[in-house]
Amino acid sequence: DVKVTQSSRYLVKRTGEKVFLECVQDMDHENMFWYRQDPGLGLRLIYFSYDVKMKEKGDIPEGYSVSREKKERFSLILESASTNQTSMYLCASSLASRPQHFGDGTRLSIL
Amino acid sequence: QKEVEQNSGPLSVPEGAIASLNCTYSDRGSQSFFWYRQYSGKSPELIMFIYSNGDKEDGRFTAQLNKASQYVSLLIRDSQPSDSATYLCAVNKRGSTLGRLYFGRGTQLTVWP
């Protein structure tokens, strides 16, 4: 079974802090994704990566950056956290055009 | 026009009934179609995927794809209260980077005993 692990289930940070969310997958998938999910807005793609050091903007990249130095790890960075970034963050991975598999999610609160 | 549209519901059915969830998509070149189930407070989990026109069955679940009409549906037979969740439809898009999916906002299903 595919295992996608997100480093934290719950995280509380302060406005202006630099926040790192980590995601690790154990199935050698080349694709990794970061989404945020808000009530009524569904899943929105922030960034994704299709190979080490390769990234592509999703639909809502503003205020975020990503890093993929190793194939199994994909990090989402909030450069200067703001309250409107309070959300559920979901990481996913996939092989080519196969289904995406999700981690358990990180519920991030920015105070 | 959104890439993927779903009726947000809520859809409410009695236990034992058939629940029918529908999804339409905008790109005629889409090739891959997925259904995810998401319980409240949890992450999405894959239920089924379908690539070819027609029906695909897995236990109580049937995915139906009609590319000419650009819709994909999920039927849940003998619905159980444990099926109560939000169901997300996801579709790829011709010309998008391989692996990227477009998700609908989901249909909330409630199965009452």
Coordinates of C-alpha atoms in Angstrom, one line a residue:
Chain A
D1 CA 0.0 0.0 0.0
V2 CA 1.1 3.5 -0.7
K3 CA 2.0 5.5 2.4
V4 CA 2.0 9.3 2.3
T5 CA 3.0 10.8 5.6
Q6 CA 2.5 14.4 6.6
S7 CA 4.7 15.6 9.4
S8 CA 2.0 17.1 11.6
R9 CA -1.8 16.5 12.0
Y10 CA -2.3 19.8 13.8
L11 CA -0.1 23.0 13.8
V12 CA -0.6 26.4 15.3
K13 CA 1.6 29.3 14.2
R14 CA 1.6 33.0 14.5
T15 CA 1.1 35.6 11.8
G16 CA 4.4 36.5 10.0
E17 CA 6.1 33.2 10.9
K18 CA 7.8 31.0 8.2
V19 CA 6.0 27.7 8.3
F20 CA 7.2 24.4 6.8
L21 CA 4.9 21.5 6.1
E22 CA 6.6 18.2 5.2
C23 CA 5.4 15.3 3.2
V24 CA 7.1 12.0 2.5
Q25 CA 6.0 9.1 0.3
D26 CA 7.4 5.6 0.2
M27 CA 6.4 4.4 -3.3
D28 CA 8.9 6.1 -5.5
H29 CA 6.2 8.2 -7.1
E30 CA 7.5 11.0 -9.4
N31 CA 4.4 13.2 -8.8
M32 CA 3.7 15.0 -5.6
F33 CA 1.0 17.6 -4.8
W34 CA 0.0 20.1 -2.2
Y35 CA -3.6 21.1 -1.9
R36 CA -5.6 23.1 0.6
Q37 CA -9.2 22.4 1.4
D38 CA -11.7 24.9 2.8
P39 CA -15.4 24.5 3.4
G40 CA -17.4 25.2 0.3
L41 CA -14.3 25.7 -1.8
G42 CA -13.2 22.1 -2.3
L43 CA -9.7 21.0 -3.0
R44 CA -7.5 23.6 -4.5
L45 CA -4.1 22.8 -5.9
I46 CA -1.2 25.0 -4.6
Y47 CA 1.8 23.5 -6.2
F48 CA 2.9 20.2 -7.6
S49 CA 6.2 18.5 -8.6
Y50 CA 6.7 16.0 -11.3
D51 CA 10.4 15.3 -10.6
V52 CA 13.2 16.2 -8.2
K53 CA 13.8 19.9 -8.2
M54 CA 10.9 20.4 -10.7
K55 CA 7.8 22.2 -9.7
E56 CA 4.7 23.8 -11.3
K57 CA 2.3 26.3 -10.0
G58 CA -1.3 25.2 -9.3
D59 CA -4.3 27.4 -9.0
I60 CA -3.4 29.3 -5.8
P61 CA 0.4 29.5 -5.4
E62 CA 0.5 33.1 -4.0
G63 CA 2.1 33.2 -0.6
Y64 CA 3.5 29.7 -0.9
S65 CA 6.7 28.1 -2.1
V66 CA 7.8 24.5 -2.4
S67 CA 11.0 22.4 -2.3
R68 CA 11.7 19.0 -3.6
E69 CA 15.3 18.0 -3.1
K70 CA 14.7 14.3 -2.9
K71 CA 12.2 12.2 -4.7
E72 CA 10.3 11.0 -1.6
R73 CA 10.0 14.4 0.1
F74 CA 8.0 17.5 -0.9
S75 CA 7.9 20.5 1.4
L76 CA 5.4 23.4 1.4
I77 CA 6.6 26.7 2.7
L78 CA 4.5 29.6 3.9
E79 CA 7.0 32.4 3.6
S80 CA 5.1 34.8 6.0
A81 CA 2.0 33.2 7.4
S82 CA -1.2 35.1 7.3
T83 CA -4.6 34.3 8.9
N84 CA -6.1 33.6 5.5
Q85 CA -3.8 30.6 5.2
T86 CA -5.6 28.9 8.1
S87 CA -6.8 25.7 6.4
M88 CA -6.5 21.9 6.0
Y89 CA -3.4 21.1 3.9
L90 CA -3.3 17.8 2.0
C91 CA -0.3 16.2 0.3
A92 CA -0.7 13.6 -2.4
S93 CA 1.5 11.5 -4.6
S94 CA 1.0 9.5 -7.8
L95 CA 2.8 7.5 -10.4
A96 CA 2.3 9.0 -14.0
S97 CA -1.4 9.2 -14.6
R98 CA -2.4 6.7 -11.9
P99 CA -4.6 7.7 -9.0
Q100 CA -3.4 10.2 -6.4
H101 CA -2.9 8.9 -2.8
F102 CA -3.4 11.4 0.0
G103 CA -1.8 11.8 3.4
D104 CA -3.8 12.3 6.5
G105 CA -3.7 16.1 6.2
T106 CA -2.4 18.9 8.4
R107 CA -4.9 21.3 10.0
L108 CA -3.0 24.6 10.2
S109 CA -4.1 27.5 12.3
I110 CA -2.5 30.9 11.9
L111 CA -3.2 33.2 14.9
Chain B
Q1 CA -16.8 27.0 -16.9
K2 CA -15.4 24.8 -14.2
E3 CA -13.4 21.8 -15.3
V4 CA -15.4 19.4 -13.1
E5 CA -18.9 20.0 -11.7
Q6 CA -20.8 18.1 -9.1
N7 CA -24.1 18.6 -7.5
S8 CA -23.1 19.7 -4.0
G9 CA -26.2 18.0 -2.4
P10 CA -26.8 17.1 0.2
L11 CA -28.1 13.8 -1.2
S12 CA -30.1 11.8 1.3
V13 CA -31.1 8.2 0.8
P14 CA -32.5 5.5 3.0
E15 CA -30.4 2.5 4.0
G16 CA -30.6 -0.2 1.3
A17 CA -31.3 2.2 -1.5
I18 CA -29.2 3.0 -4.5
A19 CA -27.3 6.3 -4.3
S20 CA -26.5 8.0 -7.6
L21 CA -23.7 10.6 -7.7
N22 CA -23.0 12.5 -10.9
C23 CA -20.1 14.5 -12.3
T24 CA -19.7 16.4 -15.5
Y25 CA -16.4 17.6 -17.0
S26 CA -15.5 20.2 -19.6
D27 CA -12.5 18.8 -21.5
R28 CA -13.6 16.3 -24.2
G29 CA -10.0 15.0 -24.3
S30 CA -10.0 13.8 -20.6
Q31 CA -8.9 10.1 -20.3
S32 CA -8.8 9.3 -16.6
F33 CA -11.7 9.5 -14.1
F34 CA -11.6 8.9 -10.4
W35 CA -14.0 8.8 -7.4
Y36 CA -12.8 9.6 -3.9
R37 CA -14.7 9.3 -0.6
Q38 CA -13.9 11.7 2.2
Y39 CA -15.3 11.3 5.7
S40 CA -15.6 14.4 7.8
G41 CA -12.2 15.5 9.1
K42 CA -10.4 12.9 7.1
S43 CA -8.4 12.9 3.8
P44 CA -9.8 11.6 0.5
E45 CA -9.5 7.9 -0.2
L46 CA -9.7 6.4 -3.7
I47 CA -12.8 4.3 -4.3
M48 CA -12.7 3.7 -8.0
F49 CA -11.1 4.8 -11.3
I50 CA -12.3 4.3 -14.8
Y51 CA -10.6 4.9 -18.2
S52 CA -13.0 3.4 -20.7
N53 CA -16.6 4.1 -21.7
G54 CA -19.1 1.9 -20.0
D55 CA -19.5 0.5 -16.5
K56 CA -16.9 -0.7 -14.0
E57 CA -18.1 -2.6 -11.0
D58 CA -16.4 -3.2 -7.6
G59 CA -18.5 -4.7 -4.9
R60 CA -21.4 -2.3 -4.2
F61 CA -19.9 0.4 -6.3
T62 CA -20.3 1.0 -10.0
A63 CA -18.6 3.7 -12.0
Q64 CA -20.2 4.7 -15.3
L65 CA -18.5 6.8 -18.0
N66 CA -20.1 8.4 -21.0
K67 CA -17.4 10.3 -22.9
A68 CA -19.9 11.5 -25.6
S69 CA -22.0 13.3 -22.9
Q70 CA -18.9 14.1 -20.8
Y71 CA -20.2 12.7 -17.5
V72 CA -19.2 10.1 -15.1
S73 CA -21.3 8.7 -12.3
L74 CA -21.0 6.6 -9.2
L75 CA -23.7 4.2 -8.1
I76 CA -23.7 2.8 -4.6
R77 CA -26.0 -0.2 -4.2
D78 CA -27.4 -1.3 -0.9
S79 CA -26.3 2.0 0.7
Q80 CA -25.2 1.8 4.3
P81 CA -25.0 4.5 7.0
S82 CA -21.2 4.1 6.8
D83 CA -21.4 5.3 3.2
S84 CA -22.3 8.8 4.5
A85 CA -19.5 11.0 3.3
T86 CA -18.5 13.5 0.7
Y87 CA -17.7 12.0 -2.7
L88 CA -15.2 13.8 -4.9
C89 CA -15.0 13.3 -8.7
A90 CA -11.5 13.9 -10.3
V91 CA -10.6 14.1 -13.9
N92 CA -7.4 14.6 -15.8
K93 CA -7.2 17.2 -18.6
R94 CA -5.7 17.0 -22.1
G95 CA -2.6 19.1 -22.3
S96 CA -2.1 19.3 -18.5
T97 CA 1.1 18.0 -17.0
L98 CA 0.8 14.3 -16.6
G99 CA -0.7 13.3 -13.3
R100 CA -2.4 16.6 -12.5
L101 CA -6.1 16.1 -11.7
Y102 CA -9.0 18.5 -11.5
F103 CA -11.4 17.9 -8.6
G104 CA -15.1 18.7 -8.2
R105 CA -16.2 20.3 -5.0
G106 CA -17.9 17.1 -3.9
T107 CA -21.4 15.7 -3.2
Q108 CA -22.4 15.2 0.4
L109 CA -24.2 11.9 0.8
T110 CA -26.3 11.0 3.9
V111 CA -27.6 7.4 4.3
W112 CA -30.2 7.3 7.0
P113 CA -31.1 4.1 8.9

